[in-house]
Amino acid sequence: MASSLSTAVLELPAGKMPLLHEGETSQAQLRQFEVHAKNYFSLKKVAAADHVAHVIGCFRNFRVTDELEIESERAAALALDFKKFMDKIRGYLLPSDWERRLRQQVNQRKQGTNETFTKFATAVRSANSLLINTPSYVDDARIRTILEANMVPDLIDDLIDDDKAVGESDFTAWLNIVKHIDDKRLCDIAAEERERAKRERNTSNTNDERPAKRNRRDENTAPSSSSTNAAGGKRCPKLTEAERDLLNANHGCTKCRVPFVAHADDRDKSCDFPAAAGYKTVTRAVIDAAAAALTAEQRKQFGVAPAKTKPVAAVLDAAAVAATGFASADEGDVDDSDDSSDNESDLSRRVSEPHLFWDFRMEGPMSNLPIHLRGLIDDGAHLVIIHEDVVEALGLRRFRLHKPQPVSVAMNNDSPITLTEYVKFRALSTDMSYETNTVPALIAPNLCAPVILGLPFLVRNHIVVDHEARTAIDKRTNYSLLDP
């Protein structure tokens, strides 16, 4: 049986005709055979009419030789041009569906999470090259579409955000741009894996650490500083000069390494050293995040300037909040009396307008199908913000902000909150005919709507909002978000 044969050996001697021996033959081998023979014809200046006569004796495969031993078959083969002759050879040696299989490889090959874009693209293009001179062969424009469709989601998100990549029309230049974007993606993955391995090692070291020797003094005696913290874990690394300077400049304790604490100047500190597991080096970012979380009273206590926060929108009426399915107003705050006059009703219409909401769909690793959500269009918000419940429900990948974002809510006297994580937000219209560009959406708890679509969303998607006409239209495509 054919399946029991070993792989055929293909000889490609320099300056001579190729030789294909007995065995299972692939389209890749036949393409090599074909190219080598053409190079020989060109080198030796063999006339086109003689191409088949030169190559017909180069097969040592019984499925070819047996067929060509028949005089009528041999005569018919010699009458063919070289291309049609090779098609005939493929009919002898390859499965009947070889072209369909290769076409599937081109269209369905997926990029692996840890696979480089270069390796992925090379595999797709190599499979496509084996389809040259067949109806299934596709051009560079189609290959680009196939590569974009089968990239890993993180890479396509980064690609959409890169204006240079989106605007590049030259295929080779586009491949180089995507390679650089993918290299950064893989570096981020490697960094995350190193961090995870480091945390696991620290946890393992903490668990394997032998219990500290018993203090020979009475157990009621206060413990002194030792190589373990109060929890019995391995102590964190020694403070560097840079860390010590940061803590001293920001009312920080050099033992527990927390900035802005009242006991920073105490001689006998009752706090503990941090555990080694999960220890974070004291950096300017750590100090800034701690400062951003201070209350107004604490800022006054430690002499910290008021935080420069930007309000992220939105005064929402109770009905609008309830309609989103998220946190609603306290019913006790709603006046449901019916003694208002027509004049008061007219006044109400003049002092407020209904919010602009966009109903859309969003998908994630935890959802089998896109789920329906409602987003508040807010061109007064400088951020895009997403409710943490949505992130959890969809299983969206979280990313750490390089610089935490302290934010406050309009007309709110409470202290600002600090947002530290974001997701890559991309939405589909409910009719699935419109897809937004990807923007970072900061994760926030207790948000008044599933998503607040602030200025980054509107700018990146070229959305023009007409408040009087109550429209939000993508000026590139004229797609209306509020009236599709």
CSV table of C-alpha atoms in Angstrom, one decimal:
chain,number,residue,atom,x,y,z
A,1,MET,CA,0.0,0.0,0.0
A,2,ALA,CA,1.1,3.6,-0.7
A,3,SER,CA,0.9,4.5,3.0
A,4,SER,CA,3.6,1.9,3.8
A,5,LEU,CA,6.2,3.5,1.5
A,6,SER,CA,9.0,5.6,2.9
A,7,THR,CA,9.5,9.2,1.9
A,8,ALA,CA,10.9,9.5,-1.7
A,9,VAL,CA,14.4,10.8,-2.1
A,10,LEU,CA,14.9,13.8,-4.4
A,11,GLU,CA,18.4,14.4,-5.9
A,12,LEU,CA,19.1,17.9,-7.2
A,13,PRO,CA,22.7,17.7,-8.6
A,14,ALA,CA,24.2,21.0,-9.7
A,15,GLY,CA,24.2,21.4,-13.5
A,16,LYS,CA,22.3,18.2,-14.1
A,17,MET,CA,18.7,17.1,-14.3
A,18,PRO,CA,16.9,16.2,-11.0
A,19,LEU,CA,16.1,12.6,-10.1
A,20,LEU,CA,13.0,11.5,-8.1
A,21,HIS,CA,13.3,8.0,-6.5
A,22,GLU,CA,10.7,5.6,-5.2
A,23,GLY,CA,8.6,6.5,-2.2
A,24,GLU,CA,5.8,8.8,-0.9
A,25,THR,CA,6.1,12.1,-2.8
A,26,SER,CA,4.9,15.6,-1.7
A,27,GLN,CA,3.9,18.7,-3.6
A,28,ALA,CA,7.0,20.4,-2.0
A,29,GLN,CA,9.3,17.9,-3.6
A,30,LEU,CA,7.6,18.2,-7.0
A,31,ARG,CA,7.9,22.0,-6.9
A,32,GLN,CA,11.6,21.6,-6.1
A,33,PHE,CA,11.9,19.1,-9.0
A,34,GLU,CA,10.1,21.5,-11.3
A,35,VAL,CA,12.2,24.6,-10.4
A,36,HIS,CA,15.5,22.6,-10.7
A,37,ALA,CA,14.5,21.3,-14.1
A,38,LYS,CA,13.6,24.8,-15.3
A,39,ASN,CA,17.0,26.1,-14.1
A,40,TYR,CA,18.7,23.3,-16.1
A,41,PHE,CA,16.6,24.1,-19.2
A,42,SER,CA,17.7,27.7,-18.9
A,43,LEU,CA,21.4,26.9,-18.2
A,44,LYS,CA,21.6,24.4,-21.2
A,45,LYS,CA,19.4,26.4,-23.4
A,46,VAL,CA,17.0,23.5,-24.0
A,47,ALA,CA,14.2,24.4,-26.4
A,48,ALA,CA,10.7,24.4,-24.9
A,49,ALA,CA,9.6,21.6,-27.3
A,50,ASP,CA,12.3,19.3,-25.9
A,51,HIS,CA,11.6,20.0,-22.1
A,52,VAL,CA,9.5,16.9,-21.6
A,53,ALA,CA,11.9,14.6,-23.6
A,54,HIS,CA,14.7,15.7,-21.3
A,55,VAL,CA,12.8,15.2,-18.0
A,56,ILE,CA,10.7,12.1,-18.8
A,57,GLY,CA,13.5,9.7,-17.8
A,58,CYS,CA,14.2,11.5,-14.4
A,59,PHE,CA,11.6,9.5,-12.5
A,60,ARG,CA,12.5,6.3,-10.6
A,61,ASN,CA,9.0,5.9,-9.2
A,62,PHE,CA,7.1,2.8,-10.4
A,63,ARG,CA,3.8,4.7,-10.4
A,64,VAL,CA,5.3,7.0,-13.1
A,65,THR,CA,7.4,4.5,-15.0
A,66,ASP,CA,4.6,1.9,-15.2
A,67,GLU,CA,2.3,4.5,-16.7
A,68,LEU,CA,4.9,5.8,-19.2
A,69,GLU,CA,5.8,2.3,-20.3
A,70,ILE,CA,2.5,2.3,-22.1
A,71,GLU,CA,3.3,3.6,-25.6
A,72,SER,CA,0.1,5.6,-25.9
A,73,GLU,CA,0.7,7.2,-22.5
A,74,ARG,CA,4.3,8.0,-23.3
A,75,ALA,CA,3.4,9.5,-26.7
A,76,ALA,CA,0.7,11.6,-25.1
A,77,ALA,CA,3.1,12.8,-22.4
A,78,LEU,CA,5.8,13.8,-24.9
A,79,ALA,CA,3.2,15.9,-26.8
A,80,LEU,CA,2.5,18.0,-23.7
A,81,ASP,CA,4.3,21.2,-22.6
A,82,PHE,CA,6.3,21.1,-19.4
A,83,LYS,CA,3.6,22.6,-17.2
A,84,LYS,CA,0.9,20.2,-18.3
A,85,PHE,CA,3.4,17.3,-18.0
A,86,MET,CA,4.1,18.1,-14.4
A,87,ASP,CA,0.3,18.3,-13.8
A,88,LYS,CA,0.1,14.8,-15.2
A,89,ILE,CA,2.9,13.7,-12.8
A,90,ARG,CA,1.0,15.1,-9.9
A,91,GLY,CA,-2.0,13.1,-10.9
A,92,TYR,CA,0.2,10.0,-10.6
A,93,LEU,CA,1.9,10.7,-7.3
A,94,LEU,CA,-0.2,13.0,-5.2
A,95,PRO,CA,-3.6,12.4,-3.5
A,96,SER,CA,-6.6,13.7,-5.5
A,97,ASP,CA,-7.3,16.4,-2.8
A,98,TRP,CA,-3.7,17.7,-2.4
A,99,GLU,CA,-4.7,21.2,-3.6
A,100,ARG,CA,-7.6,21.4,-1.1
A,101,ARG,CA,-5.4,20.4,1.7
A,102,LEU,CA,-2.8,23.0,0.9
A,103,ARG,CA,-5.5,25.6,0.5
A,104,GLN,CA,-6.7,24.8,4.0
A,105,GLN,CA,-3.2,25.1,5.4
A,106,VAL,CA,-3.0,28.6,3.9
A,107,ASN,CA,-6.4,29.8,5.1
A,108,GLN,CA,-6.6,28.0,8.5
A,109,ARG,CA,-3.1,28.1,9.9
A,110,LYS,CA,-3.2,29.9,13.3
A,111,GLN,CA,-0.4,31.7,15.0
A,112,GLY,CA,0.6,30.1,18.3
A,113,THR,CA,0.7,32.2,21.5
A,114,ASN,CA,4.5,31.9,21.8
A,115,GLU,CA,5.2,31.6,18.1
A,116,THR,CA,6.9,34.5,16.3
A,117,PHE,CA,5.0,36.3,13.6
A,118,THR,CA,7.9,35.6,11.2
A,119,LYS,CA,7.6,31.8,11.7
A,120,PHE,CA,3.9,32.0,11.3
A,121,ALA,CA,4.0,34.2,8.2
A,122,THR,CA,6.7,32.0,6.6
A,123,ALA,CA,4.6,28.9,7.1
A,124,VAL,CA,1.6,30.4,5.4
A,125,ARG,CA,3.5,31.9,2.5
A,126,SER,CA,5.5,28.7,2.0
A,127,ALA,CA,2.2,26.7,1.7
A,128,ASN,CA,0.9,29.3,-0.7
A,129,SER,CA,4.0,29.0,-2.9
A,130,LEU,CA,3.2,25.4,-3.4
A,131,LEU,CA,0.0,26.4,-5.0
A,132,ILE,CA,1.7,28.5,-7.8
A,133,ASN,CA,0.1,27.8,-11.2
A,134,THR,CA,-3.1,26.5,-9.6
A,135,PRO,CA,-6.4,28.4,-9.1
A,136,SER,CA,-5.9,28.3,-5.3
A,137,TYR,CA,-2.8,30.5,-5.3
A,138,VAL,CA,-3.5,33.9,-3.8
A,139,ASP,CA,-1.7,37.2,-4.1
A,140,ASP,CA,0.0,39.3,-1.4
A,141,ALA,CA,-3.1,41.3,-0.6
A,142,ARG,CA,-5.0,38.2,0.2
A,143,ILE,CA,-2.1,36.7,2.2
A,144,ARG,CA,-2.1,39.9,4.3
A,145,THR,CA,-5.8,39.5,5.0
A,146,ILE,CA,-5.3,35.8,6.0
A,147,LEU,CA,-2.4,36.7,8.3
A,148,GLU,CA,-4.4,39.4,10.0
A,149,ALA,CA,-7.3,37.0,10.5
A,150,ASN,CA,-5.2,34.2,12.1
A,151,MET,CA,-2.8,36.3,14.3
A,152,VAL,CA,-3.0,35.9,18.0
A,153,PRO,CA,-5.6,38.4,19.4
A,154,ASP,CA,-3.0,40.4,21.3
A,155,LEU,CA,-1.0,41.0,18.2
A,156,ILE,CA,-4.0,42.1,16.1
A,157,ASP,CA,-5.0,44.5,18.9
A,158,ASP,CA,-1.6,46.1,18.9
A,159,LEU,CA,-1.6,46.1,15.1
A,160,ILE,CA,-4.9,48.0,14.9
A,161,ASP,CA,-3.5,50.6,17.3
A,162,ASP,CA,-0.4,51.2,15.1
A,163,ASP,CA,-1.2,53.9,12.5
A,164,LYS,CA,2.0,53.1,10.6
A,165,ALA,CA,1.0,49.4,10.2
A,166,VAL,CA,-2.6,50.3,9.3
A,167,GLY,CA,-1.5,52.8,6.6
A,168,GLU,CA,1.3,50.7,5.1
A,169,SER,CA,0.4,49.4,1.6
A,170,ASP,CA,3.7,47.7,0.7
A,171,PHE,CA,3.4,44.1,1.8
A,172,THR,CA,7.1,43.6,2.5
A,173,ALA,CA,7.3,46.8,4.6
A,174,TRP,CA,4.1,45.8,6.4
A,175,LEU,CA,5.7,42.4,7.3
A,176,ASN,CA,8.6,44.2,8.9
A,177,ILE,CA,6.4,46.5,10.9
A,178,VAL,CA,4.3,43.6,12.2
A,179,LYS,CA,7.5,41.7,13.1
A,180,HIS,CA,8.7,44.6,15.3
A,181,ILE,CA,5.3,44.8,17.0
A,182,ASP,CA,5.3,41.1,17.6
A,183,ASP,CA,8.8,41.1,19.0
A,184,LYS,CA,7.6,43.5,21.7
A,185,ARG,CA,4.6,41.3,22.4
A,186,LEU,CA,6.9,38.3,22.9
A,187,CYS,CA,9.2,40.3,25.1
A,188,ASP,CA,6.2,41.2,27.3
A,189,ILE,CA,5.2,37.6,27.5
A,190,ALA,CA,8.7,36.6,28.5
A,191,ALA,CA,8.8,39.3,31.1
A,192,GLU,CA,5.5,38.1,32.6
A,193,GLU,CA,6.7,34.5,32.7
A,194,ARG,CA,9.9,35.6,34.4
A,195,GLU,CA,7.8,37.5,37.0
A,196,ARG,CA,5.6,34.6,37.6
A,197,ALA,CA,8.5,32.2,37.9
A,198,LYS,CA,10.1,34.6,40.4
A,199,ARG,CA,6.9,34.8,42.5
A,200,GLU,CA,6.7,31.0,42.4
A,201,ARG,CA,10.3,30.7,43.6
A,202,ASN,CA,9.8,33.2,46.3
A,203,THR,CA,6.6,31.4,47.5
A,204,SER,CA,8.5,28.1,47.4
A,205,ASN,CA,11.4,29.5,49.3
A,206,THR,CA,9.0,30.9,51.9
A,207,ASN,CA,7.2,27.6,52.3
A,208,ASP,CA,10.5,25.6,52.5
A,209,GLU,CA,12.1,28.0,55.0
A,210,ARG,CA,12.7,26.2,58.3
A,211,PRO,CA,10.9,27.6,61.3
A,212,ALA,CA,13.0,30.1,63.2
A,213,LYS,CA,14.7,28.7,66.3
A,214,ARG,CA,12.7,29.2,69.5
A,215,ASN,CA,13.6,32.3,71.5
A,216,ARG,CA,15.0,31.1,74.8
A,217,ARG,CA,13.5,34.1,76.5
A,218,ASP,CA,10.0,34.0,77.8
A,219,GLU,CA,7.5,33.8,75.0
A,220,ASN,CA,5.7,36.8,76.4
A,221,THR,CA,8.8,38.9,75.8
A,222,ALA,CA,8.4,41.2,72.7
A,223,PRO,CA,10.4,39.7,69.7
A,224,SER,CA,13.4,41.5,68.4
A,225,SER,CA,14.2,42.2,64.8
A,226,SER,CA,15.4,38.9,63.1
A,227,SER,CA,15.9,37.3,59.8
A,228,THR,CA,12.2,36.4,59.6
A,229,ASN,CA,9.1,38.5,59.8
A,230,ALA,CA,6.2,38.1,62.2
A,231,ALA,CA,4.6,35.6,59.9
A,232,GLY,CA,7.6,33.4,59.9
A,233,GLY,CA,8.5,34.1,56.3
A,234,LYS,CA,11.9,34.9,54.8
A,235,ARG,CA,12.7,38.6,55.2
A,236,CYS,CA,12.8,40.9,52.1
A,237,PRO,CA,16.1,42.1,50.6
A,238,LYS,CA,18.1,44.8,52.3
A,239,LEU,CA,17.1,48.4,51.5
A,240,THR,CA,19.1,50.1,48.8
A,241,GLU,CA,20.3,53.7,49.3
A,242,ALA,CA,17.8,54.8,46.6
A,243,GLU,CA,14.9,53.1,48.5
A,244,ARG,CA,16.0,54.6,51.8
A,245,ASP,CA,16.2,58.1,50.3
A,246,LEU,CA,12.7,57.7,48.8
A,247,LEU,CA,11.2,56.5,52.1
A,248,ASN,CA,13.0,59.2,54.2
A,249,ALA,CA,11.7,61.9,51.8
A,250,ASN,CA,8.1,60.7,51.9
A,251,HIS,CA,7.5,60.0,55.6
A,252,GLY,CA,8.2,56.3,55.0
A,253,CYS,CA,9.2,53.6,57.5
A,254,THR,CA,12.5,51.9,56.7
A,255,LYS,CA,11.3,48.7,58.5
A,256,CYS,CA,7.9,48.0,57.0
A,257,ARG,CA,8.8,50.1,54.0
A,258,VAL,CA,5.5,51.9,53.7
A,259,PRO,CA,5.4,55.6,52.8
A,260,PHE,CA,3.3,58.2,54.6
A,261,VAL,CA,2.9,56.5,58.0
A,262,ALA,CA,2.8,58.2,61.4
A,263,HIS,CA,5.4,55.8,63.0
A,264,ALA,CA,8.1,56.6,60.5
A,265,ASP,CA,10.2,58.5,63.1
A,266,ASP,CA,9.5,56.2,66.1
A,267,ARG,CA,12.6,54.7,67.6
A,268,ASP,CA,11.0,51.4,68.6
A,269,LYS,CA,8.8,50.3,65.7
A,270,SER,CA,6.1,47.8,66.3
A,271,CYS,CA,5.7,47.0,62.6
A,272,ASP,CA,7.2,44.0,60.8
A,273,PHE,CA,9.6,43.6,57.9
A,274,PRO,CA,7.8,42.7,54.6
A,275,ALA,CA,7.8,39.1,53.6
A,276,ALA,CA,10.1,38.2,50.7
A,277,ALA,CA,7.2,36.6,48.8
A,278,GLY,CA,5.6,39.2,46.6
A,279,TYR,CA,8.0,42.0,47.8
A,280,LYS,CA,8.0,45.1,45.6
A,281,THR,CA,11.0,47.4,45.4
A,282,VAL,CA,10.3,50.9,46.6
A,283,THR,CA,10.2,53.1,43.5
A,284,ARG,CA,8.9,56.5,42.6
A,285,ALA,CA,5.8,54.8,41.1
A,286,VAL,CA,5.1,53.1,44.5
A,287,ILE,CA,5.5,56.5,46.2
A,288,ASP,CA,3.2,58.3,43.7
A,289,ALA,CA,0.5,55.6,44.0
A,290,ALA,CA,0.6,55.8,47.8
A,291,ALA,CA,0.4,59.6,47.6
A,292,ALA,CA,-2.6,59.4,45.2
A,293,ALA,CA,-4.5,57.2,47.7
A,294,LEU,CA,-4.1,59.7,50.6
A,295,THR,CA,-7.2,61.4,52.0
A,296,ALA,CA,-7.3,65.2,52.2
A,297,GLU,CA,-6.6,64.9,56.0
A,298,GLN,CA,-3.6,62.7,55.4
A,299,ARG,CA,-2.2,65.0,52.7
A,300,LYS,CA,-2.4,67.9,55.2
A,301,GLN,CA,-0.7,65.7,57.9
A,302,PHE,CA,2.2,64.8,55.7
A,303,GLY,CA,2.4,68.0,53.8
A,304,VAL,CA,1.5,66.4,50.4
A,305,ALA,CA,0.1,68.7,47.7
A,306,PRO,CA,-3.5,68.0,46.6
A,307,ALA,CA,-3.6,65.4,43.9
A,308,LYS,CA,-4.0,66.8,40.4
A,309,THR,CA,-6.9,64.6,39.4
A,310,LYS,CA,-9.3,65.0,36.5
A,311,PRO,CA,-13.0,64.4,36.9
A,312,VAL,CA,-14.2,61.6,34.7
A,313,ALA,CA,-17.6,62.7,34.1
A,314,ALA,CA,-20.7,62.2,34.6
A,315,VAL,CA,-23.7,63.2,36.6
A,316,LEU,CA,-26.2,60.4,35.9
A,317,ASP,CA,-29.9,60.5,36.7
A,318,ALA,CA,-31.4,57.5,38.6
A,319,ALA,CA,-33.4,56.2,35.7
A,320,ALA,CA,-30.4,56.2,33.4
A,321,VAL,CA,-28.3,54.4,35.9
A,322,ALA,CA,-31.0,51.8,36.5
A,323,ALA,CA,-31.3,51.2,32.8
A,324,THR,CA,-27.7,50.1,32.6
A,325,GLY,CA,-28.3,47.3,35.0
A,326,PHE,CA,-25.5,48.5,37.4
A,327,ALA,CA,-25.5,50.5,40.6
A,328,SER,CA,-28.7,52.6,41.0
A,329,ALA,CA,-29.6,55.5,43.1
A,330,ASP,CA,-31.1,55.1,46.6
A,331,GLU,CA,-34.9,55.0,46.3
A,332,GLY,CA,-35.1,57.2,49.3
A,333,ASP,CA,-33.5,60.1,47.3
A,334,VAL,CA,-36.2,60.0,44.7
A,335,ASP,CA,-39.2,62.4,45.1
A,336,ASP,CA,-42.2,60.4,43.7
A,337,SER,CA,-44.8,63.0,44.6
A,338,ASP,CA,-47.2,64.1,41.9
A,339,ASP,CA,-47.8,67.7,42.9
A,340,SER,CA,-45.3,69.2,40.4
A,341,SER,CA,-46.7,71.8,38.0
A,342,ASP,CA,-46.4,72.1,34.3
A,343,ASN,CA,-44.0,74.9,34.8
A,344,GLU,CA,-41.7,72.7,36.8
A,345,SER,CA,-41.9,70.0,34.1
A,346,ASP,CA,-40.9,72.5,31.5
A,347,LEU,CA,-38.0,73.7,33.7
A,348,SER,CA,-36.9,70.1,34.1
A,349,ARG,CA,-36.7,69.6,30.4
A,350,ARG,CA,-34.6,72.8,30.0
A,351,VAL,CA,-32.1,71.9,32.8
A,352,SER,CA,-31.4,68.3,31.7
A,353,GLU,CA,-31.2,66.2,28.6
A,354,PRO,CA,-31.2,62.4,28.3
A,355,HIS,CA,-27.9,60.7,28.2
A,356,LEU,CA,-26.4,59.3,25.1
A,357,PHE,CA,-26.0,55.5,25.3
A,358,TRP,CA,-24.6,53.1,22.7
A,359,ASP,CA,-25.8,49.5,22.8
A,360,PHE,CA,-23.1,47.2,21.6
A,361,ARG,CA,-21.7,43.7,21.8
A,362,MET,CA,-18.4,42.6,23.3
A,363,GLU,CA,-16.7,39.2,23.4
A,364,GLY,CA,-14.0,37.6,25.6
A,365,PRO,CA,-12.3,34.3,26.5
A,366,MET,CA,-15.1,33.5,29.0
A,367,SER,CA,-18.0,34.1,26.7
A,368,ASN,CA,-19.1,31.7,23.9
A,369,LEU,CA,-20.9,34.5,22.1
A,370,PRO,CA,-20.6,38.3,22.3
A,371,ILE,CA,-22.7,39.7,25.2
A,372,HIS,CA,-24.9,42.8,25.0
A,373,LEU,CA,-23.7,45.9,26.9
A,374,ARG,CA,-24.5,49.6,27.1
A,375,GLY,CA,-21.9,52.3,27.1
A,376,LEU,CA,-22.3,55.9,28.2
A,377,ILE,CA,-21.0,58.3,25.5
A,378,ASP,CA,-19.2,61.0,27.5
A,379,ASP,CA,-17.0,63.5,25.6
A,380,GLY,CA,-16.3,65.2,28.9
A,381,ALA,CA,-14.3,62.2,30.2
A,382,HIS,CA,-10.6,62.0,29.4
A,383,LEU,CA,-10.5,58.2,29.9
A,384,VAL,CA,-12.4,55.1,28.8
A,385,ILE,CA,-13.4,53.2,31.9
A,386,ILE,CA,-14.9,49.7,32.2
A,387,HIS,CA,-16.7,48.1,35.1
A,388,GLU,CA,-14.6,45.4,36.8
A,389,ASP,CA,-17.7,43.0,36.7
A,390,VAL,CA,-17.6,43.2,32.9
A,391,VAL,CA,-13.9,42.3,32.9
A,392,GLU,CA,-14.5,39.3,35.1
A,393,ALA,CA,-17.6,38.1,33.2
A,394,LEU,CA,-15.7,38.2,29.8
A,395,GLY,CA,-12.4,37.0,31.2
A,396,LEU,CA,-10.5,39.9,29.6
A,397,ARG,CA,-6.7,40.0,30.1
A,398,ARG,CA,-5.6,42.7,32.5
A,399,PHE,CA,-2.6,44.9,32.0
A,400,ARG,CA,-0.8,47.0,34.6
A,401,LEU,CA,-0.6,50.7,34.0
A,402,HIS,CA,3.0,52.1,34.0
A,403,LYS,CA,1.7,55.1,35.8
A,404,PRO,CA,-1.4,54.8,38.1
A,405,GLN,CA,-4.3,57.1,37.2
A,406,PRO,CA,-5.9,59.0,40.1
A,407,VAL,CA,-9.4,60.1,39.2
A,408,SER,CA,-12.4,61.7,40.8
A,409,VAL,CA,-16.0,62.0,39.9
A,410,ALA,CA,-17.6,65.3,39.0
A,411,MET,CA,-19.3,67.0,42.1
A,412,ASN,CA,-17.9,64.3,44.4
A,413,ASN,CA,-16.2,65.5,47.6
A,414,ASP,CA,-14.7,62.1,48.4
A,415,SER,CA,-11.1,61.4,47.9
A,416,PRO,CA,-10.0,60.4,44.4
A,417,ILE,CA,-9.5,56.7,43.6
A,418,THR,CA,-6.4,55.3,41.8
A,419,LEU,CA,-6.9,53.1,38.8
A,420,THR,CA,-4.0,50.7,38.2
A,421,GLU,CA,-5.1,48.2,35.5
A,422,TYR,CA,-6.6,48.3,32.0
A,423,VAL,CA,-7.9,46.0,29.3
A,424,LYS,CA,-7.9,46.3,25.6
A,425,PHE,CA,-11.5,47.4,24.6
A,426,ARG,CA,-13.0,46.7,21.3
A,427,ALA,CA,-16.8,46.5,20.6
A,428,LEU,CA,-19.1,45.3,17.9
A,429,SER,CA,-22.4,46.9,16.9
A,430,THR,CA,-25.5,44.9,17.8
A,431,ASP,CA,-26.1,44.1,14.1
A,432,MET,CA,-22.4,43.0,13.9
A,433,SER,CA,-21.8,45.3,10.9
A,434,TYR,CA,-19.4,47.8,12.7
A,435,GLU,CA,-16.3,47.1,14.7
A,436,THR,CA,-14.4,49.8,16.7
A,437,ASN,CA,-10.7,50.3,16.9
A,438,THR,CA,-9.0,49.0,20.1
A,439,VAL,CA,-8.5,51.5,23.0
A,440,PRO,CA,-7.3,51.0,26.5
A,441,ALA,CA,-10.1,50.9,29.1
A,442,LEU,CA,-9.2,51.4,32.7
A,443,ILE,CA,-10.8,49.1,35.2
A,444,ALA,CA,-12.9,50.7,37.9
A,445,PRO,CA,-15.2,49.3,40.6
A,446,ASN,CA,-18.8,50.6,41.3
A,447,LEU,CA,-19.0,52.3,37.9
A,448,CYS,CA,-22.4,53.9,37.0
A,449,ALA,CA,-22.5,52.1,33.6
A,450,PRO,CA,-20.8,49.0,32.1
A,451,VAL,CA,-18.5,51.2,30.1
A,452,ILE,CA,-17.9,55.0,29.9
A,453,LEU,CA,-16.9,55.8,26.4
A,454,GLY,CA,-14.7,58.8,26.9
A,455,LEU,CA,-12.6,60.9,24.6
A,456,PRO,CA,-10.0,58.2,23.7
A,457,PHE,CA,-12.8,56.1,22.3
A,458,LEU,CA,-14.4,58.9,20.4
A,459,VAL,CA,-11.1,60.2,19.0
A,460,ARG,CA,-9.6,56.8,18.0
A,461,ASN,CA,-12.8,55.9,16.2
A,462,HIS,CA,-13.4,59.3,14.6
A,463,ILE,CA,-16.7,59.7,16.3
A,464,VAL,CA,-18.4,63.1,15.8
A,465,VAL,CA,-21.1,63.7,18.5
A,466,ASP,CA,-23.9,66.2,17.7
A,467,HIS,CA,-25.7,66.8,21.0
A,468,GLU,CA,-28.6,68.7,19.5
A,469,ALA,CA,-29.3,66.1,16.8
A,470,ARG,CA,-28.4,63.3,19.3
A,471,THR,CA,-26.1,61.5,16.9
A,472,ALA,CA,-22.7,59.9,17.2
A,473,ILE,CA,-21.3,59.1,13.7
A,474,ASP,CA,-18.0,57.6,12.5
A,475,LYS,CA,-17.0,60.3,10.0
A,476,ARG,CA,-15.0,57.8,8.0
A,477,THR,CA,-17.8,55.4,7.3
A,478,ASN,CA,-20.9,57.5,8.2
A,479,TYR,CA,-21.9,54.7,10.5
A,480,SER,CA,-24.3,56.0,13.2
A,481,LEU,CA,-23.8,54.4,16.6
A,482,LEU,CA,-27.1,55.7,18.0
A,483,ASP,CA,-29.3,55.1,14.9
A,484,PRO,CA,-27.6,52.3,12.8
